[in-house]
Short mmCIF file of C-alpha atoms in Angstrom, two decimals:
data_model
loop_
_atom_site.label_atom_id
_atom_site.label_comp_id
_atom_site.label_asym_id
_atom_site.label_seq_id
_atom_site.Cartn_x
_atom_site.Cartn_y
_atom_site.Cartn_z
CA MET A 1 1.49 -21.09 -17.90
CA ILE A 2 -0.76 -23.76 -16.19
CA ASP A 3 -4.41 -23.60 -16.71
CA ARG A 4 -6.43 -23.35 -13.48
CA GLU A 5 -10.04 -24.09 -12.51
CA TYR A 6 -11.95 -21.28 -10.82
CA GLY A 7 -11.69 -21.51 -7.01
CA GLU A 8 -8.29 -23.32 -6.91
CA MET A 9 -5.86 -21.91 -4.50
CA THR A 10 -3.11 -20.63 -6.85
CA THR A 11 -1.76 -17.91 -4.55
CA LEU A 12 -1.40 -20.16 -1.59
CA GLU A 13 0.18 -22.93 -3.80
CA CYS A 14 2.74 -20.48 -4.94
CA ARG A 15 3.45 -18.97 -1.55
CA SER A 16 3.92 -22.42 -0.13
CA GLU A 17 6.20 -23.45 -2.98
CA SER A 18 8.39 -20.35 -2.52
CA HIS A 19 8.30 -20.80 1.36
CA GLU A 20 9.75 -24.46 0.84
CA LYS A 21 12.55 -23.33 -1.48
CA VAL A 22 14.02 -21.02 1.00
CA ASP A 23 16.93 -22.45 3.16
CA LYS A 24 15.84 -21.12 6.36
CA ALA A 25 18.83 -22.29 8.47
CA LYS A 26 21.42 -20.92 5.95
CA ARG A 27 19.54 -17.50 5.86
CA ARG A 28 19.60 -17.44 9.74
CA ARG A 29 23.30 -17.92 9.59
CA GLU A 30 23.75 -15.17 7.02
CA ILE A 31 21.66 -12.80 9.25
CA LEU A 32 23.74 -13.64 12.46
CA PHE A 33 26.97 -12.98 10.36
CA ILE A 34 25.67 -9.61 9.29
CA MET A 35 24.31 -8.56 12.70
CA LYS A 36 27.40 -9.83 14.75
CA GLY A 37 29.18 -7.33 16.88
CA ASN A 38 26.12 -6.18 18.58
CA ARG A 39 24.65 -4.22 15.66
CA ILE A 40 21.09 -2.74 16.06
CA MET A 41 19.58 -3.15 12.66
CA THR A 42 16.15 -2.98 10.96
CA ALA A 43 15.05 -5.84 8.47
CA MET A 44 15.60 -3.49 5.45
CA GLU A 45 19.16 -2.70 6.74
CA VAL A 46 19.68 -6.75 7.17
CA ALA A 47 18.20 -7.16 3.70
CA ASN A 48 20.50 -4.48 2.22
CA GLU A 49 23.66 -6.14 3.81
CA LEU A 50 22.59 -9.53 2.62
CA LEU A 51 22.53 -7.91 -0.95
CA ASN A 52 25.96 -6.29 -0.39
CA HIS A 53 27.72 -9.60 0.77
CA GLY A 54 26.22 -11.41 -2.31
CA PHE A 55 23.80 -13.76 -0.10
CA VAL A 56 20.74 -12.45 -2.24
CA ASN A 57 20.57 -10.97 -5.83
CA ARG A 58 18.14 -8.21 -5.04
CA LEU A 59 17.07 -5.75 -2.39
CA ASP A 60 14.04 -7.07 -0.63
CA ARG A 61 13.07 -6.73 3.02
CA ASN A 62 11.49 -10.18 2.64
CA ASN A 63 14.92 -11.71 2.58
CA ALA A 64 15.21 -10.90 6.15
CA ALA A 65 11.99 -10.03 7.98
CA PRO A 66 10.48 -13.53 8.11
CA ARG A 67 13.68 -15.04 9.55
CA LEU A 68 14.07 -12.12 12.07
CA THR A 69 10.47 -12.74 13.14
CA GLU A 70 11.26 -16.51 13.88
CA MET A 71 14.56 -15.43 15.47
CA CYS A 72 12.68 -13.17 17.79
CA GLN A 73 10.26 -16.00 18.60
CA ASP A 74 13.06 -18.47 19.46
CA GLY A 75 15.14 -16.04 21.54
CA THR A 76 17.98 -15.47 19.11
CA VAL A 77 17.34 -11.96 18.56
CA ASP A 78 15.42 -9.26 20.35
CA VAL A 79 13.36 -6.30 19.36
CA VAL A 80 15.38 -3.33 20.82
CA GLY A 81 13.42 -0.32 19.60
CA LYS A 82 12.31 1.53 16.39
CA LYS A 83 13.57 4.16 14.08
CA LYS A 84 12.72 5.80 10.82
CA ASP A 85 13.39 3.70 7.88
CA GLU A 86 15.71 5.42 5.34
CA TRP A 87 14.00 3.79 2.39
CA THR A 88 10.31 4.36 3.28
CA GLY A 89 10.60 7.21 5.92
CA LYS A 90 8.19 5.08 8.21
CA MET A 91 9.06 3.90 11.70
CA VAL A 92 10.18 0.43 11.86
CA THR A 93 11.28 -2.41 14.18
CA CYS A 94 15.15 -2.62 15.30
CA TYR A 95 16.62 -5.93 16.12
CA GLN A 96 19.80 -7.01 18.10
CA ILE A 97 21.23 -10.43 18.68
CA ARG A 98 21.01 -11.50 22.26
CA SER A 99 24.17 -10.93 23.99
CA GLU A 100 24.49 -14.69 24.98
CA VAL A 101 24.02 -15.62 21.32
CA ASN A 102 26.47 -12.74 19.96
CA GLY A 103 29.09 -14.12 22.42
#
């Protein structure tokens, strides 16, 4: 463990280091692969499929959600509704690849 001084931004440093290690372009390609065929999916469903295809080693919504947010912002996917999540029982966002991207 690294000793820290009071007030150091350890949490922000760790978050930044983790963020830099993610191959975002690769994860986006994996998400597009999973969502192809006009599938409507939640972030957790995408994360589960990432696990099932061996793209990740554990089920974690954060394997998909940040990239889905970016993909919404750049127009690759659209928010198309909401539904009850089977893992949490809460209402969550549903995503779909834009038709011109899905081709």
